[in-house]
Short mmCIF file of C-alpha atoms in Angstrom, two decimals:
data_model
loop_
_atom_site.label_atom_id
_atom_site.label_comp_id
_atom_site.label_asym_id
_atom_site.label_seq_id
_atom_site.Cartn_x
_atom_site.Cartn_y
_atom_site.Cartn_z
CA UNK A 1 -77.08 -16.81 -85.30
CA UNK A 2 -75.78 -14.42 -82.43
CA UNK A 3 -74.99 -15.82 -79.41
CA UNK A 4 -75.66 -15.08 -75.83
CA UNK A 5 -75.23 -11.43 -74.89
CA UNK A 6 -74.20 -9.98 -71.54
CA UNK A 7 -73.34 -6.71 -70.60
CA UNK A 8 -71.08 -5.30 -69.46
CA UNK A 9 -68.82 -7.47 -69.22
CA UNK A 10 -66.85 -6.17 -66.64
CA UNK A 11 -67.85 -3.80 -63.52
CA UNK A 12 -66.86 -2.38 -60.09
CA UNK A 13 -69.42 -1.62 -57.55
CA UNK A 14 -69.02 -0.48 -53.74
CA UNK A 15 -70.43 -2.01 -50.84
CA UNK A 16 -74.24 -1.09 -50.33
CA UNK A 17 -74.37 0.06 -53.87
CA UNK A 18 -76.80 -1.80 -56.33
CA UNK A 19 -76.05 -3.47 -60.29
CA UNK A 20 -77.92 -4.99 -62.85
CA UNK A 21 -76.99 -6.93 -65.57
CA UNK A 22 -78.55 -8.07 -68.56
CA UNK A 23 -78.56 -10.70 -70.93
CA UNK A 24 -80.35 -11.79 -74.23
CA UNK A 25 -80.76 -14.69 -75.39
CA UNK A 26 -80.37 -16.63 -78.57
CA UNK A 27 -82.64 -15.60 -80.99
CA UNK A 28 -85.66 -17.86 -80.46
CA UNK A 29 -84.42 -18.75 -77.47
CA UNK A 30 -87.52 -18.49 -74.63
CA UNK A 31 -85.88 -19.76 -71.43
CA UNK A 32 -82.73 -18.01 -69.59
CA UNK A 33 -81.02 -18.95 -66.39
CA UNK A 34 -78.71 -16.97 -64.45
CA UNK A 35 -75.38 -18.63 -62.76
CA UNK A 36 -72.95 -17.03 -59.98
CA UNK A 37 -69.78 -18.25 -60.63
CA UNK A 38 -67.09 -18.19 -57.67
CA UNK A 39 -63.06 -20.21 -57.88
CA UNK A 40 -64.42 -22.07 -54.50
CA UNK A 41 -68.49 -22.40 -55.26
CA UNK A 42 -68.29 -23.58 -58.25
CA UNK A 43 -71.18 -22.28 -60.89
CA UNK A 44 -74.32 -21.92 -58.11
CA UNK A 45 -78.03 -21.69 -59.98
CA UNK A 46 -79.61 -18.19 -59.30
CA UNK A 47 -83.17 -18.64 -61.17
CA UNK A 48 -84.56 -19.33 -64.37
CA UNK A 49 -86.92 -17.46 -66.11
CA UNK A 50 -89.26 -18.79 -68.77
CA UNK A 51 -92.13 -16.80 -70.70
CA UNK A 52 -91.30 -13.89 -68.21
CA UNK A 53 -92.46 -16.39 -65.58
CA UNK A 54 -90.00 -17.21 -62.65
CA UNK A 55 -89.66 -21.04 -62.87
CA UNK A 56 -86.88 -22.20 -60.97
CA UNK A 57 -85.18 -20.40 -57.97
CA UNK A 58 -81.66 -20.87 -56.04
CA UNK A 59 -80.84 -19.99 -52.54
CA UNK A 60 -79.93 -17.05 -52.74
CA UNK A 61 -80.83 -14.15 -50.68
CA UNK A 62 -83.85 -12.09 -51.38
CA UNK A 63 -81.11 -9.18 -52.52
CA UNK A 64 -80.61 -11.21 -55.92
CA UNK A 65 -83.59 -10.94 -58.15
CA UNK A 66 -84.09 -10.82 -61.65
CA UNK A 67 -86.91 -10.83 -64.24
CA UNK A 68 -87.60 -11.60 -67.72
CA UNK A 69 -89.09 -9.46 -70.60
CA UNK A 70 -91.55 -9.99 -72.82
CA UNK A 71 -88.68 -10.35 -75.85
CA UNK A 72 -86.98 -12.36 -73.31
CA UNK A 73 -83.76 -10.32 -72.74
CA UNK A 74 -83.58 -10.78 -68.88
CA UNK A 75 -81.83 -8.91 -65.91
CA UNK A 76 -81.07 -9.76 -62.93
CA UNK A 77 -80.32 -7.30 -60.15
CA UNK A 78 -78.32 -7.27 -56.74
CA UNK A 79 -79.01 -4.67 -53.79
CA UNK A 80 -76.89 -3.60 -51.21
CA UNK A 81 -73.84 -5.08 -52.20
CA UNK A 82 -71.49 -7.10 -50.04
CA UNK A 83 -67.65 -7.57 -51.02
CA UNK A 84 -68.78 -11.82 -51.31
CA UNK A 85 -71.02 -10.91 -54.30
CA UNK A 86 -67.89 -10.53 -56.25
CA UNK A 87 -68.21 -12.97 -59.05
CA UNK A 88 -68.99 -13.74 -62.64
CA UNK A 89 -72.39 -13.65 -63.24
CA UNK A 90 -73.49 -16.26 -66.50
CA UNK A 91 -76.53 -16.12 -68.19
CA UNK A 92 -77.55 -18.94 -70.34
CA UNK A 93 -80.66 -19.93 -72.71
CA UNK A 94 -82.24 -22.75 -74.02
CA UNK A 95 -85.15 -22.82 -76.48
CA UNK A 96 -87.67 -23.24 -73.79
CA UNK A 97 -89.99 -26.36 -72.01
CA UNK A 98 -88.47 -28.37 -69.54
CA UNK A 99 -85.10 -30.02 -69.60
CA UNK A 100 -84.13 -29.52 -73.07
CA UNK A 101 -80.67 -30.49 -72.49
CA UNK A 102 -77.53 -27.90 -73.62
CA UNK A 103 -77.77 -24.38 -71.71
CA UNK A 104 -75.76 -22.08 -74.39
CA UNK A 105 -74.06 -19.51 -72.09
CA UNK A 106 -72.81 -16.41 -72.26
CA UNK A 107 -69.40 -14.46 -71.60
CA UNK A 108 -70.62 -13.10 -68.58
CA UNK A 109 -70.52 -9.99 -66.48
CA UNK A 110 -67.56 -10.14 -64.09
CA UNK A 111 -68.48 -7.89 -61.10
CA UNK A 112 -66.20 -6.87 -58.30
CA UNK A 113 -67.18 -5.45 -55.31
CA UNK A 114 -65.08 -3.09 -53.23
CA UNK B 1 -80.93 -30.23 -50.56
CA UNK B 2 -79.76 -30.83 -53.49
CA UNK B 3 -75.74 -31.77 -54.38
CA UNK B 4 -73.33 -32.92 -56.30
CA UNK B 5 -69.76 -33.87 -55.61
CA UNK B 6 -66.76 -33.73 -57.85
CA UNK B 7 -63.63 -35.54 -57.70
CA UNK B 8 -60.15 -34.45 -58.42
CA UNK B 9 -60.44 -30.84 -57.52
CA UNK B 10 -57.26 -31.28 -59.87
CA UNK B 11 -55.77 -33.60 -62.03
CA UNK B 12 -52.64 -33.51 -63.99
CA UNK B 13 -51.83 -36.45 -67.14
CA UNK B 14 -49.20 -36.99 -69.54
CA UNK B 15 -50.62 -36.38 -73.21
CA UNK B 16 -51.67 -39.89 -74.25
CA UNK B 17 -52.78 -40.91 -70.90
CA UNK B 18 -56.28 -41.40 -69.86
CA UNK B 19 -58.24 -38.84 -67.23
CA UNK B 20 -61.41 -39.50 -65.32
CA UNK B 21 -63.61 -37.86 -63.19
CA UNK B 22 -66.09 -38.54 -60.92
CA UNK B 23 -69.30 -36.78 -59.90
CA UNK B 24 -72.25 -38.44 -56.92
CA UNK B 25 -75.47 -36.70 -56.42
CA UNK B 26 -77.73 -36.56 -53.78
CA UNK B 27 -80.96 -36.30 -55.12
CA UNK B 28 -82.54 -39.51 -56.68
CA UNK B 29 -85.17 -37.90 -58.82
CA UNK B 30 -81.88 -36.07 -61.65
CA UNK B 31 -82.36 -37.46 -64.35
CA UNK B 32 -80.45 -35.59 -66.84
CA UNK B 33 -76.58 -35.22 -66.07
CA UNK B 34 -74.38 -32.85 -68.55
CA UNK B 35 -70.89 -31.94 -68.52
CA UNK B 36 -69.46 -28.92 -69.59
CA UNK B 37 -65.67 -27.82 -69.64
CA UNK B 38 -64.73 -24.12 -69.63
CA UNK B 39 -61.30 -22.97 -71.16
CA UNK B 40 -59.53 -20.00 -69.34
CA UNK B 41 -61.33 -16.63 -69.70
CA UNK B 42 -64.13 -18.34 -71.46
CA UNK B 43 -67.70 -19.39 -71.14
CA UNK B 44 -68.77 -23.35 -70.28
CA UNK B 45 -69.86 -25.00 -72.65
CA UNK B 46 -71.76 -28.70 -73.31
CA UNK B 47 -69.33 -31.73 -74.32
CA UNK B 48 -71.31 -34.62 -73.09
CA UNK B 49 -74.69 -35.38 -71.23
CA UNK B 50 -76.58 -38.44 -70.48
CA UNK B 51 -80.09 -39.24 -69.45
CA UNK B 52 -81.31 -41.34 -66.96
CA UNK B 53 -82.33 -44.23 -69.23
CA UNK B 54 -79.25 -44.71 -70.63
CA UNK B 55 -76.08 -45.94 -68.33
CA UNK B 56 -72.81 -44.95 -70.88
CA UNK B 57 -72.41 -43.00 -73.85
CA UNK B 58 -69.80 -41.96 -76.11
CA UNK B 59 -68.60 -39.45 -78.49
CA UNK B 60 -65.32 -39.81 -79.93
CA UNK B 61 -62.29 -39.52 -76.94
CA UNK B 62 -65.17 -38.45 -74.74
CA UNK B 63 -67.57 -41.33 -72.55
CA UNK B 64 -69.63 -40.69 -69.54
CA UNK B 65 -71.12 -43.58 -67.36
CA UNK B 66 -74.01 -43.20 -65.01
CA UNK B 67 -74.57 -45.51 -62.23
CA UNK B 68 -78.31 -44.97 -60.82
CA UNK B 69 -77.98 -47.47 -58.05
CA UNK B 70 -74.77 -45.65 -56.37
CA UNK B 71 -75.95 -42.32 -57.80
CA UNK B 72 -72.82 -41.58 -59.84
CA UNK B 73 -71.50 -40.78 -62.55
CA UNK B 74 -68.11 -40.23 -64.46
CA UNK B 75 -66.53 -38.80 -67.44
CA UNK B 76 -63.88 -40.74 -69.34
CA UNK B 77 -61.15 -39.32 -71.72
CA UNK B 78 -58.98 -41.20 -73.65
CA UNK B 79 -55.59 -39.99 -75.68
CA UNK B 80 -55.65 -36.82 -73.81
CA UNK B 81 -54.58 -33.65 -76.13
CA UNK B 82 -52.77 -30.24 -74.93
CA UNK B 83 -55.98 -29.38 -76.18
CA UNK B 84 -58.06 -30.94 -73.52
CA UNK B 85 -56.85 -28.37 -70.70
CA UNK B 86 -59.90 -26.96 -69.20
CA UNK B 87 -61.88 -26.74 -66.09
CA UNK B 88 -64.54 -29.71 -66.32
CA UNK B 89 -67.93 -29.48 -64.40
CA UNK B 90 -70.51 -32.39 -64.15
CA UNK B 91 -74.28 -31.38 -63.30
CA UNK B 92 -77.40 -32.92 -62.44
CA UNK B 93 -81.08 -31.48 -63.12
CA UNK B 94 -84.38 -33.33 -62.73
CA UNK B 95 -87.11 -32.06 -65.63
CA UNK B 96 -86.00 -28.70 -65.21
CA UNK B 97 -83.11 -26.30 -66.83
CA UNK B 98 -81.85 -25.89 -63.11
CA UNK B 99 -78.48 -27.36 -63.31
CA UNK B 100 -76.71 -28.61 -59.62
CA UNK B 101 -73.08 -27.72 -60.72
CA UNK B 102 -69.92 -30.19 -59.55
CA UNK B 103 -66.90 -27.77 -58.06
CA UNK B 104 -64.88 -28.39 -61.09
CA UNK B 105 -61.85 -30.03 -62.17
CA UNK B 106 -58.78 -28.61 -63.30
CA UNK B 107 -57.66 -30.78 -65.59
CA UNK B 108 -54.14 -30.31 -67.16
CA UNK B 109 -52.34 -32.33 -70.11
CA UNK B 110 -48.42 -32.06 -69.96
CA UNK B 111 -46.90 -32.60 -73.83
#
């Protein structure tokens, strides 16, 4: 069974600019969450998308959003960049309901803005 | 809101020794508390969780101890291995797959 997919895997954006990223899932996999991932933050929760519902959200800015498709590859996108977006960005899935324990992540996409 | 604290930032051992860390959380209501280590370059991924109902558990070198009352919990390694050098990341979720992430511990084994 494949794992989780993200692409790309690496990319440089300027300020102001706009990305998106994308991820699918394990195969049967329904639920995906996104993670920023910074050497002083830690791994910070973004949102979680389930069904191609929005369940869960982070604090994050209104810039960050994402959604889910009905296949449920997701993407998440960022406007207007700012250099402290700069990050790896990890997807990861679980089979779906609530709390089903492991999240199986991805590589992720390691964006850096300039 | 919601937190959780991890402690070392760092933490070097000889190979052989033991290594613990320590993670407190803020919200009473987690009830599902995972750890995950993540090697260099690679992604996290799942050694260890506990649920709220249970107070230790224990898979091989690896044991993780939850303490409701004080709203902690740690992660225990025994016989530490070269092998073991990672970054190591306690969580904390209630019902949800919305995982409150530690900062991470670099943990490093010295042969």
């Amino acid at each position: 069974k494949a794992g989780v997919t993200q692409t790309p895997r690496y990319l440089i954006k300027t300020r102001g600019q706009q990305v998106t990223l994308s991820c699918s899932p394990i195969s049967g996999h329904r639920s995906v969450s996104w993670y920023q991932q910074t050497p002083g933050q830690g791994l910070q929760f973004l949102f979680e998308y389930f069904s191609e519902t929005q369940r869960n959200k982070g604090n994050f800015p209104g810039r960050f959003s994402g959604r889910q498709f009905s296949n449920s590859r997701s993407e998440m996108n960022v406007s207007t960049l700012e250099l402290g977006d700069s990050a790896l960005y990890l997807c990861a899935s679980t089979p779906g309901g609530q709390n089903t324990g492991e999240l199986f992540f991805g590589e992720g996409s390691r964006l850096t803005v300039l | 809101g919601e937190n959780v604290e991890q402690h070392p930032s760092t933490l070097s051992v000889q190979e052989g020794d033991s290594a613990v860390i320590k993670c407190t959380y803020s919200d009473s209501a987690s009830n599902y508390f995972p750890w995950y280590k993540q090697e260099l370059g690679k992604r996290p991924q799942l050694i260890i969780d506990i649920r709220s109902n249970v107070g230790e558990k224990k898979d091989q070198r690896i044991a993780v101890t939850l303490n409701k009352t004080a709203k902690h919990f740690s992660l225990h390694i025994t016989e530490t291995q070269p092998e073991d050098s990672a970054v190591y990341f306690c969580a904390a979720s209630k019902d949800t797959d919305k995982l409150i992430f530690g900062t991470g511990t670099r943990l490093q084994v010295f042969p």
